[in-house]
XYZ file of C-alpha atoms in Angstrom:
415
model
C -15.177 21.986 67.348
C -17.400 24.017 65.040
C -16.349 27.304 66.608
C -12.665 26.373 66.242
C -13.161 25.530 62.554
C -14.892 28.866 61.901
C -12.131 30.723 63.758
C -9.501 28.861 61.682
C -11.231 29.790 58.422
C -11.416 33.456 59.368
C -7.737 33.492 60.276
C -6.587 31.800 57.025
C -7.852 34.475 54.647
C -6.016 37.462 56.235
C -2.940 35.292 56.545
C -3.120 34.505 52.823
C -3.483 38.181 51.946
C -0.568 39.095 54.152
C 1.681 36.442 52.600
C 0.778 37.577 49.072
C 1.972 41.064 49.965
C 5.261 39.575 51.124
C 5.585 37.713 47.799
C 5.462 41.037 45.950
C 8.551 42.109 47.858
C 10.470 39.271 46.197
C 10.746 36.391 48.653
C 10.595 33.418 46.255
C 11.029 30.679 48.823
C 7.744 31.404 50.553
C 5.674 31.883 47.338
C 4.806 28.218 46.911
C 3.595 27.884 50.498
C 1.541 31.035 50.221
C -0.199 29.804 47.035
C -1.017 26.459 48.654
C -2.442 28.161 51.722
C -4.568 30.531 49.650
C -5.976 27.746 47.455
C -6.746 25.613 50.505
C -8.535 28.568 52.090
C -10.675 29.090 48.998
C -11.486 25.393 48.699
C -12.357 25.173 52.397
C -14.782 28.092 52.062
C -16.412 26.387 49.039
C -16.585 29.640 47.045
C -14.486 28.409 44.083
C -14.529 25.272 41.967
C -11.341 24.538 40.042
C -11.528 22.369 36.870
C -8.167 21.797 35.168
C -7.777 19.359 32.246
C -4.310 17.846 32.394
C -2.913 16.113 29.296
C -1.372 13.209 31.239
C -3.654 11.788 33.904
C -3.901 8.503 35.683
C -6.454 5.764 35.127
C -7.963 6.472 38.525
C -8.652 10.056 37.471
C -10.465 8.850 34.318
C -12.451 6.393 36.348
C -13.554 9.235 38.593
C -14.704 11.129 35.498
C -16.784 8.117 34.406
C -14.859 7.275 31.189
C -14.655 3.702 30.002
C -11.310 2.124 29.020
C -12.356 1.749 25.356
C -13.255 5.456 25.249
C -9.802 6.386 26.534
C -8.091 4.508 23.697
C -10.421 5.783 20.987
C -8.773 7.862 18.265
C -10.141 11.298 17.491
C -11.299 12.577 14.117
C -8.579 14.997 13.071
C -10.515 16.419 10.109
C -13.398 17.681 12.230
C -16.274 18.995 10.096
C -14.351 18.761 6.814
C -15.826 15.343 5.837
C -19.366 16.623 6.473
C -18.789 19.667 4.259
C -17.069 17.550 1.592
C -19.825 14.929 1.424
C -22.520 17.609 1.365
C -20.889 19.306 -1.625
C -20.292 15.973 -3.328
C -23.935 14.997 -2.866
C -25.285 18.354 -4.060
C -23.087 18.234 -7.170
C -22.964 14.509 -7.881
C -26.658 13.619 -7.821
C -27.839 16.319 -10.303
C -24.853 15.614 -12.555
C -25.586 11.881 -12.582
C -29.273 12.495 -13.271
C -28.279 14.682 -16.231
C -25.920 11.934 -17.410
C -28.676 9.327 -17.157
C -31.097 11.417 -19.235
C -28.474 12.101 -21.922
C -27.407 8.446 -22.097
C -31.016 7.267 -22.309
C -31.532 9.550 -25.315
C -28.396 8.243 -26.973
C -29.399 4.642 -26.277
C -32.887 5.107 -27.721
C -31.575 6.792 -30.860
C -28.500 4.752 -31.680
C -29.430 1.359 -30.132
C -25.796 0.822 -29.158
C -25.038 -1.470 -26.222
C -22.301 0.903 -25.070
C -24.822 3.479 -23.880
C -26.887 0.845 -22.060
C -23.849 -0.217 -20.035
C -22.910 3.381 -19.285
C -26.495 4.011 -18.192
C -26.226 1.085 -15.755
C -22.996 2.530 -14.322
C -24.661 5.916 -13.837
C -27.699 4.428 -12.100
C -25.449 2.463 -9.742
C -23.492 5.627 -8.928
C -26.741 7.364 -7.967
C -27.617 4.480 -5.625
C -24.138 4.657 -4.068
C -24.480 8.374 -3.444
C -27.877 7.977 -1.814
C -27.078 4.994 0.412
C -23.394 5.550 1.255
C -23.024 9.337 1.266
C -26.490 10.566 2.239
C -27.704 7.783 4.557
C -24.387 6.399 5.814
C -22.097 9.391 6.240
C -24.468 12.338 6.623
C -27.577 10.988 8.372
C -26.239 8.164 10.535
C -22.810 9.592 11.364
C -23.102 13.383 11.222
C -26.728 13.894 12.294
C -27.607 10.952 14.570
C -24.011 10.059 15.594
C -24.828 6.369 15.010
C -27.412 6.586 17.814
C -29.973 4.506 15.907
C -31.241 0.940 16.357
C -28.571 -1.654 15.745
C -30.743 -3.617 13.329
C -31.207 -0.524 11.163
C -27.438 0.008 11.098
C -26.911 -3.514 9.806
C -29.587 -3.158 7.115
C -28.107 0.128 5.904
C -24.643 -1.457 5.870
C -25.866 -4.284 3.624
C -27.559 -1.771 1.288
C -24.376 0.333 1.107
C -22.238 -2.635 0.107
C -24.803 -3.804 -2.456
C -24.886 -0.357 -4.112
C -21.098 -0.178 -4.019
C -20.716 -3.581 -5.688
C -23.274 -2.668 -8.355
C -21.449 0.589 -9.130
C -18.140 -1.223 -9.613
C -19.295 -4.371 -11.373
C -21.445 -2.503 -13.911
C -18.171 -1.500 -15.539
C -17.110 -5.119 -16.083
C -19.713 -5.905 -18.839
C -18.744 -2.626 -20.507
C -15.095 -3.719 -20.576
C -15.985 -7.145 -21.971
C -18.197 -5.565 -24.640
C -15.409 -3.242 -25.798
C -12.934 -6.121 -25.858
C -15.213 -8.257 -28.051
C -15.977 -5.276 -30.314
C -12.297 -4.568 -30.995
C -10.732 -8.022 -30.898
C -13.628 -10.071 -32.333
C -15.786 -7.700 -34.408
C -17.727 -10.407 -36.247
C -18.690 -12.084 -32.997
C -19.656 -8.727 -31.533
C -22.176 -8.150 -34.333
C -23.826 -11.453 -33.543
C -24.033 -11.327 -29.739
C -24.228 -7.602 -28.962
C -27.713 -6.098 -29.102
C -29.856 -4.057 -26.659
C -32.033 -6.928 -25.386
C -28.998 -8.997 -24.398
C -27.367 -5.959 -22.782
C -30.449 -5.362 -20.623
C -30.433 -8.995 -19.476
C -26.738 -8.797 -18.568
C -27.288 -5.570 -16.626
C -30.212 -7.092 -14.705
C -28.102 -10.140 -13.837
C -25.222 -7.983 -12.572
C -27.558 -5.908 -10.405
C -29.158 -9.003 -8.876
C -25.772 -10.547 -8.084
C -24.592 -7.275 -6.551
C -27.687 -7.150 -4.360
C -27.064 -10.716 -3.216
C -23.381 -9.996 -2.519
C -24.333 -7.276 -0.035
C -26.225 -9.668 2.258
C -23.137 -11.116 4.070
C -22.050 -7.589 4.987
C -25.064 -7.334 7.283
C -22.544 -8.440 9.953
C -19.896 -5.851 8.991
C -18.349 -4.271 12.091
C -17.932 -0.533 12.563
C -14.232 0.247 12.238
C -14.532 3.648 13.907
C -16.216 2.452 17.096
C -15.315 -1.206 17.697
C -12.535 -1.300 20.296
C -11.917 -5.046 20.152
C -9.389 -6.446 17.656
C -10.746 -7.895 14.387
C -12.295 -11.321 14.799
C -12.231 -14.237 12.345
C -15.547 -13.071 10.873
C -14.139 -9.559 10.405
C -11.121 -11.008 8.604
C -13.302 -13.017 6.219
C -15.585 -10.046 5.497
C -12.697 -7.631 4.943
C -10.916 -9.918 2.488
C -14.196 -10.639 0.703
C -14.842 -6.921 0.488
C -11.458 -5.943 -0.949
C -11.601 -8.859 -3.397
C -15.040 -7.928 -4.709
C -14.502 -4.177 -4.940
C -10.872 -3.983 -6.049
C -8.703 -7.030 -6.710
C -11.073 -9.029 -8.925
C -12.485 -6.165 -11.077
C -9.067 -4.540 -11.419
C -7.605 -7.843 -12.601
C -10.323 -8.079 -15.271
C -9.746 -4.467 -16.301
C -5.989 -4.962 -16.508
C -6.179 -8.124 -18.623
C -8.850 -6.936 -21.072
C -7.445 -3.426 -21.469
C -3.999 -4.886 -22.118
C -5.458 -7.144 -24.810
C -7.285 -4.187 -26.364
C -4.129 -2.073 -26.496
C -2.112 -5.018 -27.836
C -4.666 -5.628 -30.592
C -4.605 -1.978 -31.611
C -0.799 -1.948 -31.781
C -0.688 -5.125 -33.842
C -3.226 -3.616 -36.234
C -1.114 -0.487 -36.591
C 2.005 -2.556 -37.352
C 0.208 -4.601 -39.982
C -1.121 -1.436 -41.550
C 2.386 0.044 -41.747
C 3.685 -3.119 -43.413
C 0.922 -2.918 -46.021
C 1.716 0.717 -46.680
C 5.364 -0.147 -47.242
C 4.563 -2.899 -49.771
C 1.734 -1.042 -51.498
C 1.585 2.452 -52.850
C -1.804 3.168 -51.351
C -1.905 5.098 -48.109
C -4.731 4.345 -45.724
C -5.572 6.347 -42.588
C -3.953 4.915 -39.433
C -6.058 2.936 -37.008
C -6.474 5.078 -33.923
C -7.933 4.591 -30.489
C -11.711 4.933 -30.664
C -13.692 7.305 -28.489
C -15.542 4.479 -26.740
C -12.273 2.666 -26.002
C -10.702 5.859 -24.682
C -13.757 6.382 -22.469
C -13.406 2.840 -21.122
C -9.713 3.275 -20.351
C -10.425 6.565 -18.567
C -13.196 5.068 -16.414
C -11.189 2.022 -15.339
C -8.009 4.020 -14.701
C -9.764 6.576 -12.496
C -11.459 3.793 -10.552
C -8.167 1.969 -9.951
C -6.472 5.120 -8.677
C -9.271 6.376 -6.419
C -10.055 3.047 -4.760
C -6.466 1.908 -4.142
C -5.885 3.952 -0.915
C -9.014 2.604 0.761
C -8.045 -0.978 -0.006
C -4.584 -0.449 1.490
C -5.943 1.227 4.638
C -8.507 -1.545 5.257
C -5.813 -4.232 5.064
C -3.533 -2.113 7.290
C -6.354 -1.843 9.825
C -6.732 -5.618 9.793
C -3.096 -6.570 10.420
C -1.122 -3.587 11.744
C -3.077 -0.946 13.642
C -6.743 -0.309 14.299
C -8.728 2.689 13.108
C -10.284 2.933 16.569
C -6.972 3.353 18.428
C -4.553 5.101 16.047
C -5.485 8.616 14.929
C -3.205 8.346 11.898
C -5.016 5.275 10.606
C -8.287 7.046 11.372
C -7.175 10.025 9.287
C -6.013 7.812 6.427
C -9.303 5.905 6.474
C -11.352 9.132 6.312
C -9.301 10.505 3.413
C -9.439 7.214 1.505
C -13.232 7.098 1.843
C -13.456 10.634 0.511
C -11.340 9.711 -2.516
C -13.331 6.550 -3.175
C -16.665 8.382 -3.117
C -15.300 10.928 -5.570
C -15.449 8.168 -8.183
C -19.260 8.389 -8.191
C -19.254 11.955 -9.566
C -16.372 12.173 -12.061
C -17.746 10.023 -14.891
C -19.863 12.872 -16.264
C -16.762 15.004 -16.871
C -14.939 12.054 -18.471
C -17.831 11.501 -20.876
C -17.943 15.186 -21.784
C -14.194 15.271 -22.366
C -14.116 12.198 -24.617
C -17.445 11.907 -26.436
C -18.837 14.530 -28.803
C -22.267 12.811 -29.132
C -22.601 12.869 -25.356
C -21.833 16.603 -25.256
C -24.482 17.201 -27.921
C -27.024 15.147 -25.981
C -26.260 17.046 -22.753
C -26.638 20.342 -24.601
C -30.032 19.244 -25.897
C -31.160 18.217 -22.399
C -29.985 21.450 -20.779
C -31.576 23.607 -23.478
C -34.761 21.472 -23.402
C -34.397 20.482 -27.010
C -35.591 17.177 -28.394
C -34.137 17.449 -31.863
C -32.165 14.765 -33.681
C -28.688 13.912 -32.556
C -27.106 14.627 -35.945
C -28.266 16.942 -38.752
C -30.299 15.170 -41.360
C -28.372 14.205 -44.431
C -29.505 12.566 -47.626
C -28.484 8.932 -47.707
C -26.428 7.992 -50.794
C -28.089 4.596 -51.070
C -31.495 6.154 -51.573
C -30.195 8.779 -53.965
C -28.262 6.369 -56.134
C -31.256 4.879 -58.026
C -32.871 8.272 -58.551
C -29.637 9.788 -59.779
C -29.117 6.851 -62.082
C -32.607 7.158 -63.509
C -32.283 10.909 -63.944
C -28.907 10.538 -65.635
C -30.298 7.842 -67.926
C -33.190 10.112 -68.849
C -30.814 12.941 -69.580
C -28.561 10.694 -71.625
C -31.568 9.323 -73.539
C -32.868 12.808 -74.298
C -29.434 13.954 -75.389
C -29.018 10.984 -77.681
C -32.471 11.540 -79.096
C -31.804 15.237 -79.668
C -28.471 14.488 -81.251
C -30.109 11.920 -83.530
C -32.793 14.336 -84.569
C -30.394 17.189 -85.145
C -27.801 15.281 -87.193
C -28.428 15.378 -91.027
C -29.050 12.206 -92.856
C -26.253 10.653 -94.832
C -26.512 10.782 -98.685
C -27.165 7.055 -98.925
C -30.025 7.221 -96.431
C -31.294 10.388 -98.069
C -31.774 8.698 -101.425
C -35.164 7.284 -102.097
C -35.352 3.834 -103.522
C -36.148 3.832 -107.215
């Protein structure tokens, strides 16, 4: 038997070579048989190993390769290394910019004692926490470096910290919006209740509530890797998440900003009516820099976080991120847009606020001078000017009295 097999192997190779020569002559009918014979001869000799990856294969073939069914249905990341490069650039730019913003706002807060700068400082600090926990730890370390191959308990703890930082970054803007609304619509009440000590207490309360709100998301499931459909717990967590980060704060922003704009328009109409009845012309009431800054912050947040909210709800009810590559792509892009919100506030502040630009210039140039040039206060100069003018008027009257000649009646001496 062994000798017959060896003799058959030796006869197959010359036969294959001979048939290949006949194929060059142009006989197409025998080409397929020749190719099969030659491949079988090579495989029987064991000198060649053929590995061909076919696009459409059967389940049995995948089972032979050792792939699990959930790995077969898993969607691929279309963007490749683009998210890693994007988040690296965003982290390298965003963290130094936010640190510079925090230093400039702390100087403004210590000099002016305005609650506006305390609230903006809280927003900046929360953005720094979001960049460290979500971008650096979540996207770069866990996903890009370790490929989520870390202990499961650590993944859950990091997930809770990410959601807590995210909630703090968003909800720090809500006290700022309420403060601007009270300042414009109820100015007398704002003078009574708005001061730095109260602002610090409100900021501490918001941060504590944000930290507590991140605890339930310890059980948040990984959308990229979980092959099973969303459970009841996933549904509750997803709706809680989108309510906390988008629907509830955006509703507050929409209502309060609408009231602010309505109040400003009513004030402008009343001012025009007064100008028509009276001859005096007063400068029109315009949108303040702090109000414009607030509207810019809330508008940018609403635009950048809307795609992620839509994709998360779509993942819950229509198609999963794990199975559909299009939903996977949309989810990656929406996360990139949402994280951009943590680095754009610095440019909004520079575009709107002149005091902030001056403070940033002082920090960059390592100057600790005053925010504004020193000017003489009119209240302190008024008494001195009045006293000096009274002295001058008294001296002038005295000189005039001494220089004027006496009248003839007063010049006569009594007899």
